[in-house]
Coordinates of C-alpha atoms in Angstrom, one line a residue:
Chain A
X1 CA -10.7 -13.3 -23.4
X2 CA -9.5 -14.5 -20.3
X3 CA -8.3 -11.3 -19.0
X4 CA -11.9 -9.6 -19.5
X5 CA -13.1 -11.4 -15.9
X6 CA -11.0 -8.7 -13.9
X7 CA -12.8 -5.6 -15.4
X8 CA -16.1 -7.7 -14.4
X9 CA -17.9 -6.2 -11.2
X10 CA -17.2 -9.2 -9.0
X11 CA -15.7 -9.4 -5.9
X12 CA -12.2 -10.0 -5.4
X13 CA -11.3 -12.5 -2.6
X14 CA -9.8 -9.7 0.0
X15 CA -13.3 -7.9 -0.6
X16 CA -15.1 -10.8 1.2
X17 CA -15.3 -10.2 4.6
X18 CA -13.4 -13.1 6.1
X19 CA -10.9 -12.8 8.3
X20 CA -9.4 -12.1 12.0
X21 CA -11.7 -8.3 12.8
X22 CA -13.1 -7.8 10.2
X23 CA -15.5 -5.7 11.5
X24 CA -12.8 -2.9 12.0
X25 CA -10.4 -4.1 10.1
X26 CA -11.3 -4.4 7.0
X27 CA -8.7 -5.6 4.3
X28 CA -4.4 -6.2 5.0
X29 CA -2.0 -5.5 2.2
X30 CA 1.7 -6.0 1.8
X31 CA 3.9 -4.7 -0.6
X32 CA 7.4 -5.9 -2.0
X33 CA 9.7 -3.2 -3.7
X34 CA 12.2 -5.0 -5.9
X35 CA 15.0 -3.8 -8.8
X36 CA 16.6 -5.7 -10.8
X37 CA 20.5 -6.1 -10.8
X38 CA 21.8 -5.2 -14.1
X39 CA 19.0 -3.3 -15.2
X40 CA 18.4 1.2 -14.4
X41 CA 15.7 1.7 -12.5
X42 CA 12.4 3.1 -14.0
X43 CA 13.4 6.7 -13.4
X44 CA 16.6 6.3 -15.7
X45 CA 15.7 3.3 -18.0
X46 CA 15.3 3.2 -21.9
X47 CA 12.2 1.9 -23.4
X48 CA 13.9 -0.9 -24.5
X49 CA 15.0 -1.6 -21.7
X50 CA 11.6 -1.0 -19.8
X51 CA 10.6 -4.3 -22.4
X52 CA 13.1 -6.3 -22.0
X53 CA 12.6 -5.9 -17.7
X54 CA 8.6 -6.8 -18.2
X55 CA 10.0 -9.8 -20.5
X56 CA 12.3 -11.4 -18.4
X57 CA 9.6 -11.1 -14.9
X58 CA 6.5 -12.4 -16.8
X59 CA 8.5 -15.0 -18.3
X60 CA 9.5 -16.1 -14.8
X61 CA 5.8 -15.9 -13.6
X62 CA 4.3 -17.4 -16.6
X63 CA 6.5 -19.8 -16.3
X64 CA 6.6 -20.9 -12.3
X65 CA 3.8 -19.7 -10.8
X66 CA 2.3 -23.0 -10.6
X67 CA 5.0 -23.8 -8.0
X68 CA 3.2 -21.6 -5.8
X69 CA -0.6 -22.9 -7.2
X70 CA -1.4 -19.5 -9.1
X71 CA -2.1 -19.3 -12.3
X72 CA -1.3 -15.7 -13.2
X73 CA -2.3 -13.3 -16.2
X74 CA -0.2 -10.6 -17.8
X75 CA -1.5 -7.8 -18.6
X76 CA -0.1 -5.6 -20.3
X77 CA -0.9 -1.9 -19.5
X78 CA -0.6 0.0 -23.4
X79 CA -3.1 -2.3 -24.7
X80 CA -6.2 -1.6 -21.7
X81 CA -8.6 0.6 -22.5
X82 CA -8.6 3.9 -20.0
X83 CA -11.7 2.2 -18.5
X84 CA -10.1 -1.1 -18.2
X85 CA -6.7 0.8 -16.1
X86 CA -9.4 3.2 -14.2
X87 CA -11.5 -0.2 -13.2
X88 CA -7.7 -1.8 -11.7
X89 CA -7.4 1.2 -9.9
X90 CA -10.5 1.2 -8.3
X91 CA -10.2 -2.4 -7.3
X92 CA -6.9 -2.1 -5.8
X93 CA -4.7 -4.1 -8.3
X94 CA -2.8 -1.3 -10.0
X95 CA -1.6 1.8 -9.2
X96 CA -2.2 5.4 -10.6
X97 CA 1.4 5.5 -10.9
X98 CA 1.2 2.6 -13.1
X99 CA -1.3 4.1 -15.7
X100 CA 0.5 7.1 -16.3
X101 CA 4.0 5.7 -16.4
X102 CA 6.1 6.7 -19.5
X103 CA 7.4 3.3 -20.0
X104 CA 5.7 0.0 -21.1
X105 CA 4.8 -1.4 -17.9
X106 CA 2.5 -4.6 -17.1
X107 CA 0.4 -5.8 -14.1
X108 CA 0.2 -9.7 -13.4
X109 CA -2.8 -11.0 -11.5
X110 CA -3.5 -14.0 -10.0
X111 CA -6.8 -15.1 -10.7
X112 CA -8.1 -14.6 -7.0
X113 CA -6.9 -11.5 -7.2
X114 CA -4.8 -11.7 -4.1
X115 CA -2.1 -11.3 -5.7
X116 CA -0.9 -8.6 -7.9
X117 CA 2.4 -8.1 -9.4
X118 CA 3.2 -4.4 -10.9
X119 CA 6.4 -4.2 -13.3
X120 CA 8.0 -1.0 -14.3
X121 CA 6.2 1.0 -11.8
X122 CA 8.3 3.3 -9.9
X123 CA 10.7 0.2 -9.5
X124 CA 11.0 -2.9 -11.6
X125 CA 8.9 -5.0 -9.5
X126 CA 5.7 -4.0 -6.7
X127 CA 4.7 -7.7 -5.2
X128 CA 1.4 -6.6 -3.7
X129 CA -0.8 -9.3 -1.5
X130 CA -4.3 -8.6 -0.5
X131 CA -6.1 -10.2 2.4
X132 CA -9.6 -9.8 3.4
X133 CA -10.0 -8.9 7.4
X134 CA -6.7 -8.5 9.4
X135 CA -4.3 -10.7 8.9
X136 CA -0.6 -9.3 8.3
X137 CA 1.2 -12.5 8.5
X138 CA -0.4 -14.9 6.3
X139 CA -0.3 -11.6 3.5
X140 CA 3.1 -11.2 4.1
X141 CA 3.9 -15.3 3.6
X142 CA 1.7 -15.0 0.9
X143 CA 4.2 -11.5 -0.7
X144 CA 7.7 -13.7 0.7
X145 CA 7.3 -17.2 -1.0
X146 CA 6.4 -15.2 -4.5
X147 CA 9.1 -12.7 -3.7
X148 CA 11.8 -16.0 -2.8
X149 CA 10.5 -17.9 -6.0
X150 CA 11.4 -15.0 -8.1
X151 CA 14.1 -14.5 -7.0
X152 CA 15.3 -17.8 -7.3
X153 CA 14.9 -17.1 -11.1
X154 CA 16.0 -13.2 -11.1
X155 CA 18.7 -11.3 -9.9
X156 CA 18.1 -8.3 -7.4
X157 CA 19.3 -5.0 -6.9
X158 CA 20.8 -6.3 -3.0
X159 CA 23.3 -4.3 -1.0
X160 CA 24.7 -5.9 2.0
X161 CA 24.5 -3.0 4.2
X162 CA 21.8 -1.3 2.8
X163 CA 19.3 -4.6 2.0
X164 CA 16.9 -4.0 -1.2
X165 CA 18.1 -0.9 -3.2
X166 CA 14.7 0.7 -4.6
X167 CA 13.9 3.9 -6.8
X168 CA 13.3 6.1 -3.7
X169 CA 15.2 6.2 -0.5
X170 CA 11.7 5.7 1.9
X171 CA 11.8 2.4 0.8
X172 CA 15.0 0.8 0.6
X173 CA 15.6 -1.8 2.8
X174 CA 13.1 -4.1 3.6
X175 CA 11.1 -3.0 0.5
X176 CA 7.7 -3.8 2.8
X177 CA 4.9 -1.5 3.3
X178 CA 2.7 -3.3 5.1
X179 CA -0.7 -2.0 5.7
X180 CA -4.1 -2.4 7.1
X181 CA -7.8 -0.8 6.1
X182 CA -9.3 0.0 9.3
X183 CA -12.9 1.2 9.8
X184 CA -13.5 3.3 12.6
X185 CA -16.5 5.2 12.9
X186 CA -16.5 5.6 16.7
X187 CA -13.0 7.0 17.1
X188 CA -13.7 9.8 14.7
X189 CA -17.2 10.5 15.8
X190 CA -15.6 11.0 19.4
X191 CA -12.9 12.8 17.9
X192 CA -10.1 10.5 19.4
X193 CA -8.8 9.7 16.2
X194 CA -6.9 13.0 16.0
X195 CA -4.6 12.3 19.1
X196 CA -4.0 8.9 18.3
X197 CA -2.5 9.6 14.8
X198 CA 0.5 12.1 15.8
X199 CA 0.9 9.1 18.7
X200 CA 1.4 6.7 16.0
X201 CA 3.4 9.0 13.7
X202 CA 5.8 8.8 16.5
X203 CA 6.6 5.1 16.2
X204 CA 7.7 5.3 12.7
X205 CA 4.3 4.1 11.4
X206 CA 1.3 6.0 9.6
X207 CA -1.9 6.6 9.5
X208 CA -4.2 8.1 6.5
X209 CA -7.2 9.2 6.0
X210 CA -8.0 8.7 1.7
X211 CA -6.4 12.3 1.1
X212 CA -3.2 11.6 3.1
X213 CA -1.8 12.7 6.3
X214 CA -3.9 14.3 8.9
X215 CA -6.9 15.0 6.4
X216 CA -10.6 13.8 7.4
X217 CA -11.4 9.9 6.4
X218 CA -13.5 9.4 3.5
X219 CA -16.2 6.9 4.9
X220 CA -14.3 6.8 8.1
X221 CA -11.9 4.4 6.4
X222 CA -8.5 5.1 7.6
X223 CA -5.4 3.2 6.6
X224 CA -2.4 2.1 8.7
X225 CA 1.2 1.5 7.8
X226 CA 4.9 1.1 8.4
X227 CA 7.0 4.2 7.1
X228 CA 10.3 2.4 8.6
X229 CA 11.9 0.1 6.2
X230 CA 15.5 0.3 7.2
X231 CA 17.0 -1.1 10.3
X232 CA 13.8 -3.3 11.2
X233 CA 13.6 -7.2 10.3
X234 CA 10.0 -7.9 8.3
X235 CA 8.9 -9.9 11.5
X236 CA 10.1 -7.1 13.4
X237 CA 8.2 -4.2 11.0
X238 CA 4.9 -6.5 11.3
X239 CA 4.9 -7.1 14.6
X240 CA 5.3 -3.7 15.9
X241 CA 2.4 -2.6 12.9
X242 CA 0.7 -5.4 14.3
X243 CA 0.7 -4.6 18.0
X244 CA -0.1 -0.7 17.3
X245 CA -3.3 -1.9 15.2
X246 CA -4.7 -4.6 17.8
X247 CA -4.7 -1.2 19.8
X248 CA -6.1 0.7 17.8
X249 CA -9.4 -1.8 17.2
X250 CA -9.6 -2.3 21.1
X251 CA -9.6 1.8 21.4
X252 CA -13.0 1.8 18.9
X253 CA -14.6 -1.4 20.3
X254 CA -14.6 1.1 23.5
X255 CA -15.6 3.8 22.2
X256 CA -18.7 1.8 19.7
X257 CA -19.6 0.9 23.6
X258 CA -19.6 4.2 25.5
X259 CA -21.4 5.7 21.7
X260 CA -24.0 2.5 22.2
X261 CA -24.1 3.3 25.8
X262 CA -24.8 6.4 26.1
X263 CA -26.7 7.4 23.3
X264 CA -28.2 4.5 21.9
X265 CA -31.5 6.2 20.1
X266 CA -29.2 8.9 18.6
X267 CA -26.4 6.2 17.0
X268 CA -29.7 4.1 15.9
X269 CA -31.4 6.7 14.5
X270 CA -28.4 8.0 12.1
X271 CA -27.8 4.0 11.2
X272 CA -31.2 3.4 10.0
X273 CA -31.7 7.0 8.3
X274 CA -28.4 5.7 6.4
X275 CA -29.8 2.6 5.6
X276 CA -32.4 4.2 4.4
X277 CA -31.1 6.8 2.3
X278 CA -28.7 4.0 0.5
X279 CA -31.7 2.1 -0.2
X280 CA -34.0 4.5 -1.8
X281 CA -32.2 7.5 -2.8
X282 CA -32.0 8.6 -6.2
X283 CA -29.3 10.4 -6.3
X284 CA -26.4 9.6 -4.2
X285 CA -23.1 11.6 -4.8
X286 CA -19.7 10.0 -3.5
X287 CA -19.4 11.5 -0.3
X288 CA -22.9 10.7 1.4
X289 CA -22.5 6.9 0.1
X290 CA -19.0 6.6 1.7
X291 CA -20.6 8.4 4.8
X292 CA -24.3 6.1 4.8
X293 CA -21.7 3.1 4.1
X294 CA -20.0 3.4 7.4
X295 CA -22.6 4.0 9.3
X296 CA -24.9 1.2 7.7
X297 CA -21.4 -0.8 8.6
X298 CA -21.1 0.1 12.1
X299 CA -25.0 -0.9 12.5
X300 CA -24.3 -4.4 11.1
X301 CA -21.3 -4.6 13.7
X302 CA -23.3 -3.2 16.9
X303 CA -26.4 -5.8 15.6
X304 CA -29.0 -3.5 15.3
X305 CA -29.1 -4.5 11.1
X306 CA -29.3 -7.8 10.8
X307 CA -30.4 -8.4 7.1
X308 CA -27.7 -6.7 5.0
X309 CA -24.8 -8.8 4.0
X310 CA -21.4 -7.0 5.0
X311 CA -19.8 -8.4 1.9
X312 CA -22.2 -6.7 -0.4
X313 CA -21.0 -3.4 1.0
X314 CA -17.3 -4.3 0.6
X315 CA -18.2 -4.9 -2.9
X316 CA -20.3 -1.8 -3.1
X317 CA -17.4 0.3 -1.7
X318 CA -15.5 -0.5 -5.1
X319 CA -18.4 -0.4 -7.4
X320 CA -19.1 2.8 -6.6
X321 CA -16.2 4.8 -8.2
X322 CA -16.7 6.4 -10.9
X323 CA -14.8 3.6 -13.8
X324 CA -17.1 1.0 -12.4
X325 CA -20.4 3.0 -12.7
X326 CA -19.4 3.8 -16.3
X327 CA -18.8 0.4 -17.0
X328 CA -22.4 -1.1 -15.2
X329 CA -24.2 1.9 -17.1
X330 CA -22.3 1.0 -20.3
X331 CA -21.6 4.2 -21.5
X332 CA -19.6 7.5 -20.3
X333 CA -21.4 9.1 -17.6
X334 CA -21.4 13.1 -16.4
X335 CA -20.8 13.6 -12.3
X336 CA -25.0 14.3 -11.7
X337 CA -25.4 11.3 -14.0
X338 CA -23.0 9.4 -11.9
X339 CA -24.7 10.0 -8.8
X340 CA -28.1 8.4 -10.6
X341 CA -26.3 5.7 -11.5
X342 CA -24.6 5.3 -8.1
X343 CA -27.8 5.3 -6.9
X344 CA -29.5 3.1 -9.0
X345 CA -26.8 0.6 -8.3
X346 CA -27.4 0.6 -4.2
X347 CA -31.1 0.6 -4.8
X348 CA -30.3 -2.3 -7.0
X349 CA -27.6 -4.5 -4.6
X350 CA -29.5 -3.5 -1.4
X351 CA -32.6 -4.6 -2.1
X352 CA -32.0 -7.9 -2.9
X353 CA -32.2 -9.4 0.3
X354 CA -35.2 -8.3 2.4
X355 CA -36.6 -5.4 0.9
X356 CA -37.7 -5.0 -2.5
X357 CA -37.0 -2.8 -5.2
X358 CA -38.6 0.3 -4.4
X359 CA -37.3 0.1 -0.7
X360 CA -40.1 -1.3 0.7
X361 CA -40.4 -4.3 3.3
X362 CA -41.1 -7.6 1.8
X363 CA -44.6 -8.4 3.7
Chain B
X1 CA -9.2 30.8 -2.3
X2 CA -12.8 29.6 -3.3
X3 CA -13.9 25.8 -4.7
X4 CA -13.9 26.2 -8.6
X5 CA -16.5 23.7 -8.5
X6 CA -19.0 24.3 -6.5
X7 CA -18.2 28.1 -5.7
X8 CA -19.2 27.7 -2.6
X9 CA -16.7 26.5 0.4
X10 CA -13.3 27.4 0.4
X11 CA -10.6 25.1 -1.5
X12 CA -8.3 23.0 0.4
X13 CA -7.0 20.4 -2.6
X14 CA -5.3 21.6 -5.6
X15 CA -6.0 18.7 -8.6
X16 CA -3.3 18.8 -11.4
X17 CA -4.6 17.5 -15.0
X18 CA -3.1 16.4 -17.9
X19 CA -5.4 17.5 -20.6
X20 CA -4.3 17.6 -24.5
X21 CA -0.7 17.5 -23.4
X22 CA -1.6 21.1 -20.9
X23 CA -1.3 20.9 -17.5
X24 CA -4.7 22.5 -15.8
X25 CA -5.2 22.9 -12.2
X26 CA -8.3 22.9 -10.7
X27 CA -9.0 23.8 -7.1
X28 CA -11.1 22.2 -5.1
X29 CA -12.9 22.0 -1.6
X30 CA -13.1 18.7 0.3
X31 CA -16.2 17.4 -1.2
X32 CA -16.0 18.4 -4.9
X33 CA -12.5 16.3 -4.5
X34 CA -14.2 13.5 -2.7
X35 CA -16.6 13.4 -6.1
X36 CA -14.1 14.3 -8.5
X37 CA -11.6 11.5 -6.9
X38 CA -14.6 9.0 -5.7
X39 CA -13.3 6.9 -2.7
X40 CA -9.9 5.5 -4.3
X41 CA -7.8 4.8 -1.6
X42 CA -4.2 5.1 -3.1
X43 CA -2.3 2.7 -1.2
X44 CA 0.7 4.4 -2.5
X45 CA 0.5 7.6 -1.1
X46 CA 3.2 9.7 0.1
X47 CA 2.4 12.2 2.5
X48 CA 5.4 14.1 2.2
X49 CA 7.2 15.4 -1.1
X50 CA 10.4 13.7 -0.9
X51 CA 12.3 15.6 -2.9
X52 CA 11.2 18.9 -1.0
X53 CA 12.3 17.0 2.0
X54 CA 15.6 16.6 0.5
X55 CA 16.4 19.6 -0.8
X56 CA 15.8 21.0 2.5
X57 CA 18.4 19.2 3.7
X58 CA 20.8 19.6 1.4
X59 CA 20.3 23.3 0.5
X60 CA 24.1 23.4 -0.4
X61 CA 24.4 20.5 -2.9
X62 CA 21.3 21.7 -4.8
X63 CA 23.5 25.2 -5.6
X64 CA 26.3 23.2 -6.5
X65 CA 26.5 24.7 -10.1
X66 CA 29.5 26.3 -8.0
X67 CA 32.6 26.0 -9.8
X68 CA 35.1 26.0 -7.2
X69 CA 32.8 22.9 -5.3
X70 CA 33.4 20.9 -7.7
X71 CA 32.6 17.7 -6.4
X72 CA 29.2 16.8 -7.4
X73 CA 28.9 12.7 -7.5
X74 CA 28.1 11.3 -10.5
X75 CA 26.7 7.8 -11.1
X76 CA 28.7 6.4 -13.7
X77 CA 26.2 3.6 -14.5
X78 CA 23.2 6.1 -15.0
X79 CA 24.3 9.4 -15.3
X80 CA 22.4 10.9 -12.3
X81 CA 24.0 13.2 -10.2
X82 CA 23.4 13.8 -6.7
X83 CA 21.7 17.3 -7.2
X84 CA 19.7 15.3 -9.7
X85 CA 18.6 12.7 -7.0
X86 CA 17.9 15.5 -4.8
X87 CA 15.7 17.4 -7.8
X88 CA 13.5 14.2 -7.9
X89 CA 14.1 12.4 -4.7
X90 CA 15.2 9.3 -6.7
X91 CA 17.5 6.8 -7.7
X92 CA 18.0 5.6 -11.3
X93 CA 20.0 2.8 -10.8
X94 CA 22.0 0.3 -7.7
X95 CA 25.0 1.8 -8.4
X96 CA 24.3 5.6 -7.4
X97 CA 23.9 3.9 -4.1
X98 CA 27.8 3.4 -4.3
X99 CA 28.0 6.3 -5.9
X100 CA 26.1 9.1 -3.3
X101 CA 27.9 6.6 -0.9
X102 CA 29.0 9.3 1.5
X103 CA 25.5 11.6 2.1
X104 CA 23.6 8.6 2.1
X105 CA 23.7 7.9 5.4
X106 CA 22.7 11.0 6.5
X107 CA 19.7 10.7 4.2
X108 CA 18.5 7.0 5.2
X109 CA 18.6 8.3 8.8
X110 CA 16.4 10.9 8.6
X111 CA 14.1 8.7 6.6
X112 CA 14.4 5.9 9.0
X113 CA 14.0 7.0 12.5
X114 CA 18.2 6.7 12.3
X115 CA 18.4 3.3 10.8
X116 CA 21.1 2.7 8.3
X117 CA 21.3 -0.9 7.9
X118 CA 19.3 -3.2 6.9
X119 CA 18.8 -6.1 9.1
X120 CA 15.5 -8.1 7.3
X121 CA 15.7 -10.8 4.5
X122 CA 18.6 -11.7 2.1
X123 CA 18.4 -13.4 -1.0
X124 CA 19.1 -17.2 -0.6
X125 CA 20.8 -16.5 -4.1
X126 CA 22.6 -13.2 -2.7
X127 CA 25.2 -16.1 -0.8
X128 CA 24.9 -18.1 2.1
X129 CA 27.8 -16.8 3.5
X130 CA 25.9 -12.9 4.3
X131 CA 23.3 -14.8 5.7
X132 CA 25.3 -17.2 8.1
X133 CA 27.6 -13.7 9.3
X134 CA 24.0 -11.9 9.8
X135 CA 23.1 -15.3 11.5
X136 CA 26.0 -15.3 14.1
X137 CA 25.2 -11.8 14.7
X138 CA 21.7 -12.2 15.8
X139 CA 22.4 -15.7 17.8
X140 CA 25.1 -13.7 19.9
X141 CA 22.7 -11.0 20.5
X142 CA 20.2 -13.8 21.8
X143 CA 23.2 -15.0 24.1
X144 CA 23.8 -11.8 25.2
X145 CA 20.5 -11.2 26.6
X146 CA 20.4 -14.7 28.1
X147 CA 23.5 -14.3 30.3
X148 CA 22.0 -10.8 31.6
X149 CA 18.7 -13.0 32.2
X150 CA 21.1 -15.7 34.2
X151 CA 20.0 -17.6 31.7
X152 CA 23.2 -19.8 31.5
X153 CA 22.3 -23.1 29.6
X154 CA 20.5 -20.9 27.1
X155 CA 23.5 -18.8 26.4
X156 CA 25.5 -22.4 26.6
X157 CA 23.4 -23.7 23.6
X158 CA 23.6 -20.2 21.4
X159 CA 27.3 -20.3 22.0
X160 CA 27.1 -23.5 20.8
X161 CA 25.3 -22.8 17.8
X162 CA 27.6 -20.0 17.0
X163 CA 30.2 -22.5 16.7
X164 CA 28.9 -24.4 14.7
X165 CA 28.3 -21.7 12.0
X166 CA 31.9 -20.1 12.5
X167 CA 33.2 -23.0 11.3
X168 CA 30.7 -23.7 8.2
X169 CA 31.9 -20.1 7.5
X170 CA 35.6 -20.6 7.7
X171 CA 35.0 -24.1 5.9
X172 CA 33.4 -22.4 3.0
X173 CA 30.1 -24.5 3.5
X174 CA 30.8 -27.2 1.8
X175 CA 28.3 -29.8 3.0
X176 CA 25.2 -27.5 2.1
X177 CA 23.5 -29.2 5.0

């Protein structure tokens, strides 16, 4: 079955590592809120009506999405097994939200995976684009020329005064959330990360560790985005999102430096111990792979690792959640068991290229 | 209040299951949630409860079982009513927009930094006519700040411009150049 490919352990293409600084920034996404005109919206629709909305969009995508050059899948969330939604999750191409909706709801994906297009979620229609590295504009013409071509075919939900009408009132407007995946180790090790988030907060954007506002970053991964969508132009909305994040990477290339600088056997010390733990542990809960991962990361980036491919850890970033082990161990797997299989899986990826399977150097 | 987990450090996440149709909550420290969660990095969070944020604001339309207040919008397309919207911190359709017309404002400021227009992209099919008005509005802004600048042909050429689409609006655009 066609579909089967995007429950399959391979990257997508915004997990590749391509793009304008990638080393900090690691992936860009945009998303498009959308209703439709004579339709309720999620929170006060029937059923039948719930069908008739997913009809009448996958119809229209089915149908022109070769304009654009994607060939796109529908998916239709009922019929996935829980393994199948948890593995969409974990990759990015669905949301919780989505899974545990009430109403029929289906996801269609283009088959790079760049594009993902959410009905019935909390509105009719979440256009989502996903770009590897930093690159807010070309996700965002990527999210527009679907979002014109549907609408070409579709009526929206469209006040004149107050733009896009959506399910909640954060988000009418523009519809855009625009957002970027940023990796920055040296800014929370130097604990500078906590003044520059209430700075940012300030200027109607937001930044998130994985637990939401304020909380400590999982893997030192923080994400950045526009809370504004009202009153702002798109251009407008991107270009202040994408000032504020140029910043932000200049403000952690400093402070990799000064850590480099002054304490270079220290920072090298905890990189390699982290390289080494990911490559011969044998158990390896969550929490300590998010933490080796970043650090293994940042040693790729200040060139003291050389022979570890970036992209195998963007990859290994996903893989490593829980629906994805379950799925590589082919069978239902316990917390402890996950952690043997999480680190059986590093062990496995890791070694590939320079060191063999027991962790030892190649001679 | 301890991790039920590991028993160990103090909780700081309360997880909410649906199990068998029961609701369990589980509390959990940090790192126990970090496991229990892995790394998924919901794109979709909100940080804030919206409707608690609401509700906040509008302590006195949430009471508004109040007889003699009697004035509690309802959408006539959906149903909702504005102490619904308020309970969930959502809309169920584009016409309560019409319809919760008069506190919206209020609410979209707060929102949005005191934004309560929207001033980004229009549907091509939504009529050319918005778009050309919106247009106009943004070319004499443009003119404006070239005349402060001295900028005097500029301004020339926007007022120009501006021209041109006054009369395509007046004409009813008929040559669809």
């Amino acid at each position: 079955m066609a579909v089967e490919r995007f429950f399959q352990p391979h990257a997508s293409s915004w997990m590749t590592n391509d793009g304008k600084n990638v080393d900090i920034a690691m992936s860009t996404r945009i998303r498009l809120a959308r209703n439709l005109n004579n339709f309720k919206f999620p929170y006060a629709f029937t059923e039948d009506e719930a069908l008739k909305v997913d009809k009448e969009i996958s119809s229209v995508l089915l149908d022109k999405g070769n304009e654009l050059d994607y060939t796109f899948s529908h998916i239709s969330i009922e019929e996935l097994a829980e393994l199948q939604k948890e593995i969409l999750v974990e990759k990015h191409l669905i949301s919780p939200y989505l899974i545990n909706s009430h109403h029929s709801g289906s996801v269609l994906l283009s088959d790079n995976e760049e594009l993902s297009i959410m009905v019935n979620e909390e509105d009719h229609l979440r256009i989502q684009s996903l770009q590897s590295g930093f690159q807010l504009q070309q996700a965002y013409k990527i999210a527009n020329e679907l979002d014109s071509l549907l609408e070409k075919n579709l009526s929206y939900a469209f006040h004149e005064k107050h733009g896009y009408l959506t399910s909640c009132p954060t988000n009418v407007g523009t519809g855009m959330r625009a957002s970027v995946m940023l990796h920055l180790p040296a800014l929370t090790m130097s604990h500078q990360i906590q003044r520059i988030i209430p700075a940012i907060s300030r200027l109607g954007m937001v930044v998130r560790g994985i637990y939401g506002e304020g909380s400590e970053a999982l893997g030192n991964v923080y994400q950045i985005s526009n809370q504004l969508t009202l009153g702002k132009s798109e251009y407008e909305i991107l270009q202040d999102l994408e000032n504020m994040t140029e910043q932000i990477i200049q403000q952690e290339r400093r402070a990799r430096e000064a850590i480099a600088l002054n304490s270079p056997v220290v920072i090298e010390d905890r990189i390699y111990r982290s390289l080494g733990v990911l490559t011969h542990s044998r158990l390896l809960t969550t929490e300590e792979a998010a933490t080796c991962l970043s650090d293994v990361r940042l040693g790729i980036d200040l060139k003291m690792i050389q022979d570890v491919d970036m992209s195998i850890l963007n990859e290994l970033m996903i893989f490593m959640q829980p629906a994805f082990l379950q799925q590589y161990a082919d069978k239902p797997l316990q917390p402890k068991e996950r952690d043997f299989a999480r680190a059986k899986l590093f062990r496995e990826r890791l070694n590939r290229n320079g060191i063999n399977s027991e962790g030892e150097d190649l001679a | 209040m301890i991790c039920d987990q590991c028993g160990e450090r103090s909780a700081s996440v309360i997880v909410k299951q649906q199990q068998q149709g029961q609701i369990v909550e589980v509390n959990l420290c940090h790192i126990c949630a970090a496991e229990n969660h892995s790394i998924n990095i919901a794109f979709e969070q909100d940080p804030l409860a919206i409707h608690q944020l609401l509700s906040n604001w509008f302590p006195n339309s949430q009471a508004s079982i109040n007889p003699v207040r009697k004035e509690v919008a309802t959408c006539p397309s959906c149903g909702f009513t504005f102490s619904k919207f308020l309970r969930i911190g959502k809309f169920g359709c584009s016409s309560c927009y019409d319809a919760f017309s008069p506190q919206l404002n209020e609410i979209f400021k707060r929102f949005h930094n005191g934004n309560t227009e929207h001033n980004g992209k229009i549907p091509a099919s939504y009529g050319t006519t918005l778009k050309i008005k919106k247009e106009i509005e943004e070319l004499r802004k443009q003119m404006q700040i070239s005349i402060q600048g001295e900028n005097f042909e500029e301004a020339a050429r926007l007022r120009d411009e501006v021209k041109v689409l006054s009369a395509k609006l007046e004409g009813g655009i008929q040559d669809g150049s």
